[in-house]
Amino acid sequence: MVIISQIEDQEKTSIDSRADDLLRETKVLTIARLAKMLVDLFGLDAPFKKVGKHNGQEIEMYFAELDGYITFILTSERGNFDCRAEKANSPVARLIITVEEEKILGVISSMIRSKNNLFSLIKLMKYIIPGKAKIKGSYVAAIKLIRCLMIGKHEVYSYKGGLFA
């Protein structure tokens, strides 16, 4: 009788563990799809044209709380921008986001909604200095990715009384 209950407990733990893993993977995949969709809809061509020699390089974003990865491939054309929810093969830079799970979307949203200028890059230091975000590897490649993700200069943000005012 004891053996049967132990097997049932192990199966239940296994199912719970797989459900938690699936939930974390779904959250990471949703963030990746959201980033791609926002860049497709509201992205600007100028930062992509400045990618230069980093074209084709992989940048990995790691979410410590979700234990999930998003791989971005830098490209010089916005139409070719792509990301996937998996670990990169050979990343030149890693962005590590270490905030709590509830605050991840806020950090990503803040990065994406920023304008593509020097002042906005300086404002993002509020995440790097306290260690909420870390960059390992090529800082230049990571900054080029962040600049490609920034859509704050799009006309939808300047419209008074609109969606984001």
Coordinates of C-alpha atoms in Angstrom, one line a residue:
M1 CA 0.0 0.0 0.0
V2 CA 2.8 2.4 0.9
I3 CA 4.6 1.7 -2.5
I4 CA 1.5 2.6 -4.4
S5 CA 1.1 6.0 -2.7
Q6 CA 4.8 6.8 -3.2
I7 CA 4.4 6.1 -6.9
E8 CA 1.3 8.3 -7.1
D9 CA 3.1 11.1 -5.2
Q10 CA 6.1 10.9 -7.7
E11 CA 3.7 11.0 -10.6
K12 CA 1.9 14.0 -9.2
T13 CA 5.2 15.8 -8.5
S14 CA 6.4 15.0 -12.0
I15 CA 3.2 16.4 -13.5
D16 CA 3.4 19.6 -11.4
S17 CA 7.0 20.0 -12.4
R18 CA 6.2 19.7 -16.1
A19 CA 3.3 22.1 -15.7
D20 CA 5.6 24.7 -14.1
D21 CA 8.2 24.2 -16.9
L22 CA 5.5 24.6 -19.5
L23 CA 4.2 27.8 -17.9
R24 CA 7.7 29.3 -17.7
E25 CA 8.4 28.4 -21.3
T26 CA 5.1 30.0 -22.4
K27 CA 5.9 33.2 -20.6
V28 CA 9.3 33.5 -22.3
L29 CA 7.8 32.6 -25.7
T30 CA 5.1 35.3 -25.2
I31 CA 7.8 37.9 -24.4
A32 CA 9.7 36.9 -27.6
R33 CA 6.6 37.1 -29.8
L34 CA 5.6 40.5 -28.2
A35 CA 9.1 41.9 -28.9
K36 CA 9.0 40.7 -32.6
M37 CA 5.4 42.0 -33.1
L38 CA 6.2 45.4 -31.6
V39 CA 9.3 45.8 -33.8
D40 CA 7.4 44.7 -36.9
L41 CA 4.6 47.2 -36.2
F42 CA 6.3 50.2 -34.7
G43 CA 10.0 49.6 -35.3
L44 CA 12.1 52.2 -37.0
D45 CA 14.6 51.4 -39.9
A46 CA 17.4 53.8 -38.7
P47 CA 18.8 51.6 -35.9
F48 CA 18.8 48.5 -38.1
K49 CA 20.8 50.4 -40.7
K50 CA 23.5 51.1 -38.0
V51 CA 24.0 47.4 -37.1
G52 CA 27.0 47.3 -39.4
K53 CA 29.6 44.6 -38.8
H54 CA 27.4 43.0 -36.1
N55 CA 24.9 41.8 -38.8
G56 CA 24.1 38.1 -38.3
Q57 CA 25.4 37.9 -34.7
E58 CA 23.4 36.4 -32.0
I59 CA 22.5 38.2 -28.8
E60 CA 21.0 36.2 -26.0
M61 CA 18.6 37.5 -23.4
Y62 CA 18.3 35.4 -20.3
F63 CA 15.6 35.7 -17.7
A64 CA 16.9 34.4 -14.4
E65 CA 13.6 34.1 -12.6
L66 CA 12.0 32.2 -15.6
D67 CA 15.2 30.3 -16.4
G68 CA 14.5 31.0 -20.1
Y69 CA 16.3 32.4 -23.1
I70 CA 15.4 34.5 -26.1
T71 CA 17.9 34.7 -28.9
F72 CA 17.9 37.8 -31.1
I73 CA 19.8 37.8 -34.4
L74 CA 21.0 41.3 -35.4
T75 CA 20.1 42.3 -38.9
S76 CA 20.5 45.4 -41.0
E77 CA 16.9 45.3 -42.3
R78 CA 13.9 45.6 -40.0
G79 CA 11.9 43.2 -42.1
N80 CA 14.4 40.4 -41.4
F81 CA 14.3 40.9 -37.6
D82 CA 13.7 37.7 -35.8
C83 CA 13.9 36.2 -32.4
R84 CA 13.3 32.7 -30.9
A85 CA 12.7 31.4 -27.4
E86 CA 15.8 29.2 -27.1
K87 CA 19.4 29.3 -26.0
A88 CA 21.8 30.8 -28.5
N89 CA 24.4 28.7 -30.2
S90 CA 27.2 31.2 -30.1
P91 CA 26.1 34.6 -28.7
V92 CA 28.5 37.6 -28.8
A93 CA 26.6 39.1 -25.9
R94 CA 24.2 38.1 -23.2
L95 CA 21.7 40.4 -21.5
I96 CA 20.8 38.9 -18.1
I97 CA 17.6 40.1 -16.6
T98 CA 17.6 39.4 -12.8
V99 CA 14.4 41.1 -11.6
E100 CA 11.5 39.2 -10.0
E101 CA 9.1 37.4 -12.4
E102 CA 6.3 40.0 -11.9
K103 CA 8.6 42.9 -12.9
I104 CA 10.1 41.3 -16.1
L105 CA 7.4 42.8 -18.4
G106 CA 7.9 46.2 -16.8
V107 CA 11.7 46.2 -17.5
I108 CA 11.2 44.9 -21.1
S109 CA 8.4 47.4 -21.7
S110 CA 10.5 50.3 -20.4
M111 CA 13.3 49.3 -22.8
I112 CA 11.1 48.9 -25.8
R113 CA 9.0 52.1 -25.2
S114 CA 12.2 54.3 -24.9
K115 CA 13.3 56.6 -27.7
N116 CA 16.3 55.6 -29.7
N117 CA 18.7 58.2 -28.4
L118 CA 21.6 58.7 -26.0
F119 CA 19.5 60.1 -23.2
S120 CA 17.3 56.9 -23.2
L121 CA 20.4 54.7 -23.2
I122 CA 21.6 56.6 -20.1
K123 CA 18.1 56.2 -18.5
L124 CA 18.5 52.4 -18.9
M125 CA 21.5 52.5 -16.6
K126 CA 18.9 52.4 -13.8
Y127 CA 18.7 48.7 -14.5
I128 CA 22.4 48.0 -15.0
I129 CA 23.8 49.9 -12.0
P130 CA 21.7 48.1 -9.3
G131 CA 22.2 44.7 -11.1
K132 CA 18.6 44.3 -12.4
A133 CA 20.2 43.8 -15.9
K134 CA 23.7 42.7 -16.8
I135 CA 25.6 42.6 -20.0
K136 CA 28.2 39.9 -20.6
G137 CA 30.2 39.9 -23.8
S138 CA 30.1 42.7 -26.4
Y139 CA 28.6 45.8 -25.0
V140 CA 28.4 47.4 -28.5
A141 CA 26.4 44.5 -29.9
A142 CA 24.1 44.5 -26.9
I143 CA 23.5 48.2 -27.3
K144 CA 22.8 47.8 -31.0
L145 CA 20.1 45.2 -30.1
I146 CA 18.5 47.4 -27.5
R147 CA 18.5 50.3 -29.9
C148 CA 16.7 48.1 -32.5
L149 CA 14.1 47.2 -29.9
M150 CA 13.5 50.9 -28.9
I151 CA 10.3 52.1 -30.6
G152 CA 9.6 55.2 -28.6
K153 CA 10.2 57.6 -31.5
H154 CA 7.3 56.1 -33.5
E155 CA 4.5 58.5 -34.4
V156 CA 2.0 56.6 -32.3
Y157 CA 3.8 57.8 -29.1
S158 CA 3.7 61.4 -30.2
Y159 CA 0.0 61.4 -30.9
K160 CA -1.8 63.4 -28.1
G161 CA -4.8 61.7 -26.7
G162 CA -4.0 58.4 -28.4
L163 CA -3.3 55.0 -27.1
F164 CA -0.1 55.7 -25.2
A165 CA -0.6 59.3 -24.1

